[in-house]
Coordinates of C-alpha atoms in Angstrom, one line a residue:
G1 CA -17.5 18.3 -20.4
G2 CA -16.3 19.0 -17.5
L3 CA -14.9 15.9 -15.0
P4 CA -17.1 14.4 -12.3
G5 CA -16.1 14.0 -8.6
R6 CA -12.7 14.2 -7.9
Q7 CA -10.3 16.5 -9.7
T8 CA -7.5 14.5 -10.3
V9 CA -4.8 13.6 -12.8
N10 CA -6.2 9.7 -13.4
R11 CA -9.9 10.4 -13.3
G12 CA -8.8 12.8 -15.9
E13 CA -7.2 10.4 -17.8
L14 CA -9.5 8.0 -17.4
Y15 CA -12.7 10.3 -18.4
A16 CA -10.8 11.1 -21.7
V17 CA -10.9 7.5 -22.8
V18 CA -14.6 6.9 -21.6
K19 CA -16.0 10.0 -23.6
A20 CA -13.7 8.8 -27.0
I21 CA -15.1 5.3 -26.9
Q22 CA -18.4 6.6 -26.6
N23 CA -18.4 9.1 -29.2
L24 CA -16.7 6.8 -31.9
A25 CA -17.1 3.5 -33.6
G26 CA -15.0 1.4 -36.4
E27 CA -11.4 0.2 -35.8
I28 CA -9.6 2.4 -33.0
T29 CA -6.5 2.3 -31.9
V30 CA -6.3 4.5 -28.3
V31 CA -2.9 5.6 -27.3
T32 CA -2.6 6.6 -23.7
D33 CA 0.3 7.4 -21.8
S34 CA -1.3 7.3 -18.8
A35 CA -0.2 3.4 -16.9
Y36 CA -3.1 4.0 -14.5
V37 CA -5.4 3.5 -17.2
Y38 CA -3.4 1.1 -19.3
R39 CA -2.8 -1.3 -16.2
G40 CA -7.1 -1.1 -16.0
V41 CA -7.5 -1.8 -19.2
L42 CA -5.6 -5.2 -19.1
R43 CA -6.8 -6.4 -15.5
G44 CA -10.0 -6.6 -17.4
P45 CA -13.7 -5.5 -16.2
L46 CA -13.5 -7.8 -13.1
W47 CA -11.0 -6.6 -11.7
R48 CA -12.0 -4.2 -8.4
H49 CA -10.4 -1.0 -8.5
K50 CA -10.2 1.1 -5.5
C51 CA -10.6 4.5 -7.1
S52 CA -12.6 5.8 -9.5
V53 CA -14.9 3.1 -9.5
D54 CA -17.7 5.6 -11.2
L55 CA -15.9 6.0 -14.3
W56 CA -14.8 2.5 -14.3
E57 CA -18.0 1.3 -14.7
E58 CA -18.7 3.5 -17.5
F59 CA -15.6 2.8 -19.6
W60 CA -16.7 -0.8 -19.5
E61 CA -20.1 -0.4 -20.4
A62 CA -19.5 2.2 -23.4
H63 CA -16.2 -0.9 -24.0
Q64 CA -19.2 -3.6 -24.1
S65 CA -21.8 -1.0 -26.4
F66 CA -19.0 -0.3 -28.4
D67 CA -19.5 -0.4 -32.6
G68 CA -16.2 -1.9 -33.7
T69 CA -12.7 -3.0 -32.4
L70 CA -11.0 -1.5 -29.5
E71 CA -6.8 -1.8 -29.3
F72 CA -5.1 0.1 -26.4
H73 CA -1.0 1.2 -26.6
K74 CA 1.1 2.5 -24.0
T75 CA 3.6 5.3 -25.0
K76 CA 5.9 7.5 -22.6
S77 CA 4.5 10.6 -21.3
H78 CA 5.7 13.7 -22.7
P79 CA 8.7 12.5 -25.1
T80 CA 10.9 14.8 -25.8
E81 CA 13.0 14.7 -29.3
S82 CA 15.9 12.8 -27.4
D83 CA 13.1 10.2 -26.1
F84 CA 12.0 9.7 -29.6
W85 CA 15.4 8.2 -30.8
D86 CA 16.5 6.7 -27.2
Y87 CA 13.0 4.8 -26.9
N88 CA 12.2 4.0 -30.5
I89 CA 8.7 5.7 -29.8
Q90 CA 6.7 5.2 -33.4
P91 CA 6.3 8.9 -35.1
W92 CA 2.5 9.0 -34.8
A93 CA 2.1 8.1 -31.4
Y94 CA 5.0 11.3 -30.6
L95 CA 3.1 13.3 -32.5
V96 CA -0.3 12.7 -31.3
N97 CA 1.2 13.1 -27.9
Q98 CA 2.6 16.6 -28.5
L99 CA -0.4 17.4 -30.0
A100 CA -2.6 16.0 -26.9
D101 CA -0.2 18.1 -24.2
Q102 CA -0.5 21.1 -26.6
I103 CA -4.5 21.0 -26.5
A104 CA -4.2 20.3 -22.9
T105 CA -2.3 23.6 -22.4
D106 CA -4.5 25.7 -24.3
A107 CA -7.9 24.5 -22.2
A108 CA -6.0 25.1 -19.5
V109 CA -4.7 28.5 -20.3
R110 CA -8.5 29.2 -21.1
V111 CA -10.3 28.2 -17.7
Q112 CA -7.0 30.4 -15.8
L113 CA -8.7 32.9 -13.3
P114 CA -7.7 36.6 -14.3
D115 CA -5.0 37.9 -12.6
W116 CA -6.6 40.6 -10.6
V117 CA -7.8 37.2 -8.7
T118 CA -4.8 35.3 -8.6
R119 CA -2.3 37.9 -7.4
P120 CA -3.7 38.6 -4.4
V121 CA -3.3 35.0 -3.3
L122 CA -0.2 34.6 -4.1
E123 CA 1.2 37.8 -2.5
A124 CA -0.4 36.0 0.7
D125 CA 0.8 32.9 -0.2
R126 CA 4.4 33.9 0.1
E127 CA 3.8 36.1 2.9
V128 CA 2.8 33.0 5.0
E129 CA 5.6 31.0 3.6
L130 CA 7.9 33.9 5.0
I131 CA 6.0 33.5 8.3
Q132 CA 6.5 29.8 8.5
N133 CA 10.3 29.9 7.2
R134 CA 11.0 32.4 10.6
I135 CA 8.8 30.4 12.7
A136 CA 10.7 27.7 12.1
A137 CA 14.0 29.3 12.7
V138 CA 13.2 30.5 16.0
Q139 CA 12.1 26.8 17.0
E140 CA 15.3 25.5 16.1
F141 CA 17.4 28.5 17.5
F142 CA 15.5 27.8 21.2
W143 CA 15.8 23.8 20.5
E144 CA 19.6 24.2 20.2
V145 CA 19.6 26.9 23.3
F146 CA 17.6 25.1 25.6
P147 CA 17.9 21.6 24.8
A148 CA 14.6 19.1 25.7
P149 CA 15.1 17.1 29.1
P150 CA 15.2 13.3 28.7
P151 CA 12.5 11.5 29.6
A152 CA 12.1 10.3 32.8
P153 CA 11.6 6.5 33.9
K154 CA 9.0 5.3 33.8
K155 CA 8.2 4.0 37.3
R156 CA 7.3 0.3 37.6
G157 CA 4.2 0.0 40.0
R158 CA 4.1 -2.0 43.0
V159 CA 0.7 -4.3 43.8
K160 CA 0.8 -3.9 47.7
A161 CA -0.5 -7.1 49.1
P162 CA -3.3 -6.7 51.9
K163 CA -2.3 -6.3 55.4
R164 CA -3.7 -9.0 57.6
W165 CA -3.8 -8.7 61.0
G166 CA -2.5 -11.6 63.7
H167 CA -4.3 -12.6 66.9
A168 CA -1.6 -10.3 69.0
Q169 CA -3.0 -7.2 67.6
H170 CA -6.5 -7.8 68.4
V171 CA -7.8 -4.9 70.8
L172 CA -10.8 -5.3 72.2
E173 CA -12.7 -2.8 74.3
D174 CA -15.8 -3.4 76.9
V175 CA -18.3 -0.8 75.1
P176 CA -22.1 -0.5 76.0
E177 CA -23.3 -2.3 73.3
G178 CA -20.7 -5.6 74.1
L179 CA -17.3 -6.3 72.6
R180 CA -15.7 -3.9 70.2
C181 CA -12.5 -4.7 67.9
N182 CA -10.9 -1.4 67.6
I183 CA -9.1 -2.9 64.0
C184 CA -12.0 -3.8 62.4
F185 CA -14.9 -1.5 64.7
R186 CA -17.2 -4.6 64.8
Y187 CA -19.6 -5.2 67.4
Q188 CA -19.3 -8.6 69.5
I189 CA -22.6 -9.1 71.2
R190 CA -22.8 -12.2 72.2
G191 CA -19.5 -14.8 73.3
T192 CA -16.4 -14.0 75.0
K193 CA -13.4 -12.8 74.2
E194 CA -11.6 -15.6 73.5
S195 CA -14.5 -16.4 70.4
W196 CA -12.6 -13.8 68.7
L197 CA -9.0 -14.8 68.8
G198 CA -9.5 -17.6 66.0
P199 CA -9.0 -16.0 62.9
P200 CA -7.6 -13.3 62.2
C201 CA -9.3 -9.4 61.6
T202 CA -8.5 -6.9 58.7
P203 CA -9.3 -2.9 59.0
N204 CA -10.6 -3.4 55.1
H205 CA -14.3 -3.5 55.3
A206 CA -14.3 -5.2 51.9
Q207 CA -12.5 -8.2 53.2
W208 CA -14.9 -9.1 56.1
F209 CA -16.4 -12.0 54.7
H210 CA -12.9 -13.3 53.5
A211 CA -10.8 -12.9 56.8
T212 CA -12.5 -11.8 59.8
H213 CA -14.0 -13.2 63.0
L214 CA -16.0 -15.7 63.3
P215 CA -19.1 -13.7 65.3
H216 CA -19.1 -11.2 62.5
L217 CA -20.4 -13.6 60.2
H218 CA -23.4 -14.0 62.6

């Protein structure tokens, strides 16, 4: 049957093993060239897999209910005739691996899209590749002729301390409401000029309660 979920090589290898042990019985030797499947089997059912969790759960359920014995072996993937001698591969493992590759190739050929579908896609892909190469060449030429300026040094911000106004900078004016400080623009209705010359004054209204005239607090 078709591979459920994501279509990846590792899922395909594992799915094939799952289907094999679900439909076989007796003394079975599973030979796989997938390091992913082989390591997963050795790790056991308690290992937490990050990928293909659904297939691993299905595998261990089939493994637990299997009627017979299972033995797993790892063989080299896609071995050639020279690999057969260099890696001391068992003859039966070599032949079975070649047979599995041939079956997979024949199945892939059967499900290929027809030529009238794939040809326009391949032609468009080649045209896109040519355009991308041209854009990359123009961009490389542009940066050679007009190199990017070096980054400007970052300016360090300076925190300015709030400016305090001293006694000598008080300028009091007589207005109909009383006395007015022309720095903080607050009015003093009662009192005399001398009462204004105690604490400092600030034009920042947010600091009235921190540094201002005593009469301003009344």
